Tab-separated table of N, CA and C in Angstrom:
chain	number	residue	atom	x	y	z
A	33	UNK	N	15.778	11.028	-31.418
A	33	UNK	CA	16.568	12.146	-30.963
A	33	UNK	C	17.906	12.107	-31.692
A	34	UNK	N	18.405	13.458	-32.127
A	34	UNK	CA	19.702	13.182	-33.373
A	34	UNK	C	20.985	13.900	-32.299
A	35	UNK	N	21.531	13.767	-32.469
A	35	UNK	CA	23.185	14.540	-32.146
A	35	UNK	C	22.564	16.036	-31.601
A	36	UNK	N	22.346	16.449	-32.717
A	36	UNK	CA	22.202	17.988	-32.659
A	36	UNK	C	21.445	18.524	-31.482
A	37	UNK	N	20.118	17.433	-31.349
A	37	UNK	CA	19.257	17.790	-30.562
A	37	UNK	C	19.767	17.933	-28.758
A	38	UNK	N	20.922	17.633	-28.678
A	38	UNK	CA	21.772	17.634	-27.566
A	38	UNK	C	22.523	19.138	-27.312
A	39	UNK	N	21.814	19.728	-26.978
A	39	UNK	CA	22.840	21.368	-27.098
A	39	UNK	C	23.032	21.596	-25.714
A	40	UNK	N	23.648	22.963	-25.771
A	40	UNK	CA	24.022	23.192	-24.503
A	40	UNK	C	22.615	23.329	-24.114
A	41	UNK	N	21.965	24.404	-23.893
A	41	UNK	CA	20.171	24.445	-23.067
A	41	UNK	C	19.392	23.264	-22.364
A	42	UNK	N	19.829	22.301	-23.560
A	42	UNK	CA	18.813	20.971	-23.400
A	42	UNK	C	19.395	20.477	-22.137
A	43	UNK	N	20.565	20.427	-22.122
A	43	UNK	CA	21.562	19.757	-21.271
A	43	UNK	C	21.184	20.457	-19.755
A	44	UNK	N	21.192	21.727	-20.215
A	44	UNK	CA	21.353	22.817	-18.940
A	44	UNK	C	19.862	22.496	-18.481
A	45	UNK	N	18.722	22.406	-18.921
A	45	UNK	CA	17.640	22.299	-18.302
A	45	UNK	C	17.555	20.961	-17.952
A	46	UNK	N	18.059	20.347	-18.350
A	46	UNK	CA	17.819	18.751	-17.660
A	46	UNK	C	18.600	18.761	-16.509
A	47	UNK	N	19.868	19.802	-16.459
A	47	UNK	CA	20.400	19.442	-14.859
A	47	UNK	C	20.011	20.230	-13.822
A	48	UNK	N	19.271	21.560	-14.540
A	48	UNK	CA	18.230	21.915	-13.422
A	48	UNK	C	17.145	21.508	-12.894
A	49	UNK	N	16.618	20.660	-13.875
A	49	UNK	CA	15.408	19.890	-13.408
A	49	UNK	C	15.493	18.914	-12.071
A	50	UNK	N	16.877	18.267	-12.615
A	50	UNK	CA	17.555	17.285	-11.560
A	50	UNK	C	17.800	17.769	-10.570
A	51	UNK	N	18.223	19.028	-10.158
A	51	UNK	CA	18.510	20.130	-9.076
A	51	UNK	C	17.071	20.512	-8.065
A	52	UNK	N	15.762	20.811	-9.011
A	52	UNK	CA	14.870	21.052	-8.447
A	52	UNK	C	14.490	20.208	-7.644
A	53	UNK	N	14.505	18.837	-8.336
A	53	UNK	CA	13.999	17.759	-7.263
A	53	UNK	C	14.592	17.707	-6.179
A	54	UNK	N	13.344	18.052	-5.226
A	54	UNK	CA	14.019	17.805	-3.460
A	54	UNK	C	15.264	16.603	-3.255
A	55	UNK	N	14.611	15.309	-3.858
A	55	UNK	CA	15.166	14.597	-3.240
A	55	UNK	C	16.751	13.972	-4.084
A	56	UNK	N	16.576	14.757	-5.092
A	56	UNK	CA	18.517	14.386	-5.673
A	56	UNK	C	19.629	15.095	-5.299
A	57	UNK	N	20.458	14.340	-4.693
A	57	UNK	CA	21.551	15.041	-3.945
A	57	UNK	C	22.555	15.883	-5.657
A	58	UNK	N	23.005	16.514	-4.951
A	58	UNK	CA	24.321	17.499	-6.066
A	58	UNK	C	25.303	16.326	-6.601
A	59	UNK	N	25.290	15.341	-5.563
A	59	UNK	CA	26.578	14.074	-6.044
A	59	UNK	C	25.875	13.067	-7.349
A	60	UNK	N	24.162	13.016	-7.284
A	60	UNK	CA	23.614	12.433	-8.142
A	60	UNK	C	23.794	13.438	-9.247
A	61	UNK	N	23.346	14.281	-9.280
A	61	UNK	CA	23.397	15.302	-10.347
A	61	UNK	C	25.003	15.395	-11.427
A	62	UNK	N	25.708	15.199	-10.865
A	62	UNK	CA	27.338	15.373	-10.931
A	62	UNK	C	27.283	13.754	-11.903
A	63	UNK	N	27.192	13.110	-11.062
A	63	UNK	CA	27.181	11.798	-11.605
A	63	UNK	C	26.422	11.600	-12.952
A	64	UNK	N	25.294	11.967	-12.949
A	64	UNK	CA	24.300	12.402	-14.699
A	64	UNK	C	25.218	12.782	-15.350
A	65	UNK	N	25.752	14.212	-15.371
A	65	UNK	CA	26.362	14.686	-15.728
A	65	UNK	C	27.577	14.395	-16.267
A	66	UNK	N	28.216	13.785	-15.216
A	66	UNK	CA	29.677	13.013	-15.602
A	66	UNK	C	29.200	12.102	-17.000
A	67	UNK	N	28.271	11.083	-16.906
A	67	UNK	CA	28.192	10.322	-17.690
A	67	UNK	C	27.972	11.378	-19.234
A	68	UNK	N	27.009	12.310	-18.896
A	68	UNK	CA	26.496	12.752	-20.469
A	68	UNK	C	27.956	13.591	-21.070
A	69	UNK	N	28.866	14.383	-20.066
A	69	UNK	CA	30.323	14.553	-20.304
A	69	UNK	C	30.906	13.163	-21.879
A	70	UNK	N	30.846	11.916	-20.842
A	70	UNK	CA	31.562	10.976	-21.344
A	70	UNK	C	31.123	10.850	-22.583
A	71	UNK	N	29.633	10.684	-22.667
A	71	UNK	CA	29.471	10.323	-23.541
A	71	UNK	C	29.838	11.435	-24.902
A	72	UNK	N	29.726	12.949	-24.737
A	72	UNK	CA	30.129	13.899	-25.474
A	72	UNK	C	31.953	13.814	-26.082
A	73	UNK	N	32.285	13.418	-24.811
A	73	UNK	CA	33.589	13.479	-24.845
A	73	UNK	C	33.639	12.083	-26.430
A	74	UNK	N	32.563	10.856	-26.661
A	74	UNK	CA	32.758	10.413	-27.281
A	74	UNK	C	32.435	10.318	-28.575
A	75	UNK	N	31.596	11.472	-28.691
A	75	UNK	CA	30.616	12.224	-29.842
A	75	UNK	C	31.709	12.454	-30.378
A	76	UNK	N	32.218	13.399	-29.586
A	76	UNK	CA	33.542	14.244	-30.375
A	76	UNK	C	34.443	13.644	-31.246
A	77	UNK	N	34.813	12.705	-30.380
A	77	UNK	CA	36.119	11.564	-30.766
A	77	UNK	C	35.215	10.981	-32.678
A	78	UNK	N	33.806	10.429	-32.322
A	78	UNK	CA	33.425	9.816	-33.703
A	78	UNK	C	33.090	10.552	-34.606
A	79	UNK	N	32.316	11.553	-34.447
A	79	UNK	CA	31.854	12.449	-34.967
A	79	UNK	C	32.315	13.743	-35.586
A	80	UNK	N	33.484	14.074	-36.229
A	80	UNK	CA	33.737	15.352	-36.209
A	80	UNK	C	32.972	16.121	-36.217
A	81	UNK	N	31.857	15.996	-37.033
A	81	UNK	CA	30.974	17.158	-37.639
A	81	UNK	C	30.255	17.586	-36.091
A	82	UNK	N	29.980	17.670	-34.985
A	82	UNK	CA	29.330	17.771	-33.704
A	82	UNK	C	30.170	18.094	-32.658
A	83	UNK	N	31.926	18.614	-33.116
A	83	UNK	CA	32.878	18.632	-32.011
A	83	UNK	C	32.369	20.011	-31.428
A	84	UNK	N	32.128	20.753	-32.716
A	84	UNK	CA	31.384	22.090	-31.629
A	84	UNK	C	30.758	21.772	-30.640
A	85	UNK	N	29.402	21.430	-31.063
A	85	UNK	CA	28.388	20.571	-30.256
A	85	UNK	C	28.712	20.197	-28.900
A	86	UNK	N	29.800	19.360	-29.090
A	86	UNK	CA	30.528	18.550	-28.039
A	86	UNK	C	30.967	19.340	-27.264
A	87	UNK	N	31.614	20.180	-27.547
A	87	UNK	CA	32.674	21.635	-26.931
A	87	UNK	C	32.134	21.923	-26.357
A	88	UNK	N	31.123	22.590	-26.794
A	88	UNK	CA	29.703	23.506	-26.217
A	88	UNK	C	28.837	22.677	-25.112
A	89	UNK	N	28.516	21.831	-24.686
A	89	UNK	CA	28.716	21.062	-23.852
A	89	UNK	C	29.917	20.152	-22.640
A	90	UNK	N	30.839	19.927	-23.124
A	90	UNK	CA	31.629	20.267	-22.189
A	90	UNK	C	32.270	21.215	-21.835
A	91	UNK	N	31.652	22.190	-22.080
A	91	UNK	CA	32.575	23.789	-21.160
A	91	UNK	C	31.546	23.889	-19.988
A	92	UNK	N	30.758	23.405	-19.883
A	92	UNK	CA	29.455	23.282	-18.676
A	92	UNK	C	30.451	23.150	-17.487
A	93	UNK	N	30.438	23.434	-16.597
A	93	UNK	CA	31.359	23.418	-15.337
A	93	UNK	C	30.112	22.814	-13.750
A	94	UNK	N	30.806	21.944	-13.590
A	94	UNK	CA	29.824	20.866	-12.778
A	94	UNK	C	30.066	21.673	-11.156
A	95	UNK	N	28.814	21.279	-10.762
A	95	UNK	CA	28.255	22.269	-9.522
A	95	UNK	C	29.261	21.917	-8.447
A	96	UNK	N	29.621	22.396	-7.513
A	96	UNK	CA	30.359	22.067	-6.240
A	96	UNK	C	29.414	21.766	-5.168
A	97	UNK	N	29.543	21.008	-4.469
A	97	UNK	CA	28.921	20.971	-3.278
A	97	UNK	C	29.666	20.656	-2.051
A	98	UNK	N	29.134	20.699	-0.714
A	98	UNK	CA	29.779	20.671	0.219
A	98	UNK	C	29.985	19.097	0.857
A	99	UNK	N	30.914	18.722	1.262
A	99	UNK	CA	30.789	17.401	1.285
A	99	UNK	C	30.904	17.642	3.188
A	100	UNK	N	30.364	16.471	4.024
A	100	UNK	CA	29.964	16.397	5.156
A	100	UNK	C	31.271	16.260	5.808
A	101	UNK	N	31.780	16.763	7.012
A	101	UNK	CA	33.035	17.139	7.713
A	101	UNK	C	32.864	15.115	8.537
A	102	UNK	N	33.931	14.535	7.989
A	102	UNK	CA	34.022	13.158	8.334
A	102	UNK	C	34.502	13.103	9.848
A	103	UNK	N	33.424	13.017	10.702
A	103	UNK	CA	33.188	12.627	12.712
A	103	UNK	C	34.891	11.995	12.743
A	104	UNK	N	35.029	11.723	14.002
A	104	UNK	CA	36.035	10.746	14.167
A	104	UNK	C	35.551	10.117	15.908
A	105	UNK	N	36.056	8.979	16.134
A	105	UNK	CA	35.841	8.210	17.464
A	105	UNK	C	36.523	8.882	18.609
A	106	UNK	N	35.782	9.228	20.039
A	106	UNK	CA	36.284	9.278	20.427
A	106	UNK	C	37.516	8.039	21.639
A	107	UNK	N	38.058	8.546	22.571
A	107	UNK	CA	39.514	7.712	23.239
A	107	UNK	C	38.599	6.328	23.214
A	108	UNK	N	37.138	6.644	24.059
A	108	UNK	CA	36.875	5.086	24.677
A	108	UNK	C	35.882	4.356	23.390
A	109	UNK	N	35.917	5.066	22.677
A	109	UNK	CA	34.951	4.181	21.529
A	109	UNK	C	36.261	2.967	20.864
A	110	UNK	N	37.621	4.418	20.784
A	110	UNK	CA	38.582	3.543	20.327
A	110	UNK	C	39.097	2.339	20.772
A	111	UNK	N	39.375	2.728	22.308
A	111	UNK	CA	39.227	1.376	23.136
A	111	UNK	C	38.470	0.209	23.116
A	112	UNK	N	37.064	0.787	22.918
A	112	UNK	CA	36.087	-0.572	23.045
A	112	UNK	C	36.207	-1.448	21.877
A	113	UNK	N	36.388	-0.673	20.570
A	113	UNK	CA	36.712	-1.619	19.271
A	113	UNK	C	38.472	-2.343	19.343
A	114	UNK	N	39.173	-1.277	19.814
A	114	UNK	CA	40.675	-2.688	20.172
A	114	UNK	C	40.468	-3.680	21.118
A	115	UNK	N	39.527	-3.473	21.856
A	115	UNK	CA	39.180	-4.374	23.362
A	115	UNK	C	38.262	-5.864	22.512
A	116	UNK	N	37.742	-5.498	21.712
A	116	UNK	CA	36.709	-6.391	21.190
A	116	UNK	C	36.830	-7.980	20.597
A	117	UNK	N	38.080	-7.517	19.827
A	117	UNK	CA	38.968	-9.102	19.888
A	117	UNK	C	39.070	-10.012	20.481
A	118	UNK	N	39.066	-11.168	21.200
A	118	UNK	CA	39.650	-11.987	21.819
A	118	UNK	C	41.411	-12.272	21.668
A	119	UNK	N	41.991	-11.802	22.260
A	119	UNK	CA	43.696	-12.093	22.430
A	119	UNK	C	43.907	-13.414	22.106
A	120	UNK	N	43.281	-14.571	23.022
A	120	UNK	CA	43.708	-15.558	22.795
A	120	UNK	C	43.595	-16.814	21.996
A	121	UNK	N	43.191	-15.979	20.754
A	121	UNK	CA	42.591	-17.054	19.267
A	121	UNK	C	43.657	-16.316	18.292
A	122	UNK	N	43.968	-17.047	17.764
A	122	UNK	CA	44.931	-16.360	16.290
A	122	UNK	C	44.341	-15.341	15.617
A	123	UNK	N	42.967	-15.647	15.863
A	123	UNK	CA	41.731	-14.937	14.464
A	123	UNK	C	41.571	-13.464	15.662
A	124	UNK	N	41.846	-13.427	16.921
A	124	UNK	CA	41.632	-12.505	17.227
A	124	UNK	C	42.524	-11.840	17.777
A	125	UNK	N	43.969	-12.073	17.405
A	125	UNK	CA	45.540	-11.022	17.712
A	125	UNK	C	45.161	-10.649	15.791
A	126	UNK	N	44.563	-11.103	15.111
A	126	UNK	CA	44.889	-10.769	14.022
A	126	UNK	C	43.822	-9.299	13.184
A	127	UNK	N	42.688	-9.730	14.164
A	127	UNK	CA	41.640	-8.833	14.508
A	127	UNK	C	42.225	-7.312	15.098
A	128	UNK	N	42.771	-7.479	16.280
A	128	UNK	CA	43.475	-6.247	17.210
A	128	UNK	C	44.672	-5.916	16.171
């Protein structure tokens, strides 16, 4: 496989492919991606002759996804984890 053979399409169908699959999250996909970025980003840098190439591939704009609304504890959960310590060991005022 040469430089060239890396275009935008090739790129673009490999991250749809990755998309189709049920089971790859958007953060895996991103992550592929990031890397084949890097590595373009380093085409560029060695390669002049492929900066198009390179260009043309990183103008690809990486998918957004929704990231999960982070829960929080409620009063007595909070309690039960400060309660959990032992007070009267060093290892457990240092714990609380």
């Amino acid at each position: 496989m040469a430089i060239d053979d890396l275009d935008t399409p090739l790129i673009l169908a490999f991250l749809n492919t990755l998309r189709m699959n049920v089971i790859t999250a958007s953060v895996v996909v991103n992550a592929r991606f990031a890397a084949i970025r890097a590595f373009m980003q380093y085409v560029a840098f060695e390669e002049p002759s492929a900066v198009a190439l390179a260009r043309s591939v990183l103008a690809i704009k990486m998918k957004r996804f929704e990231q999960p609304m982070v829960g929080f504890l409620s009063r007595e959960h909070i309690e039960a984890i400060l309660a959990a310590p032992d007070n009267h060991t060093w290892i457990g005022q240092r714990d609380r």
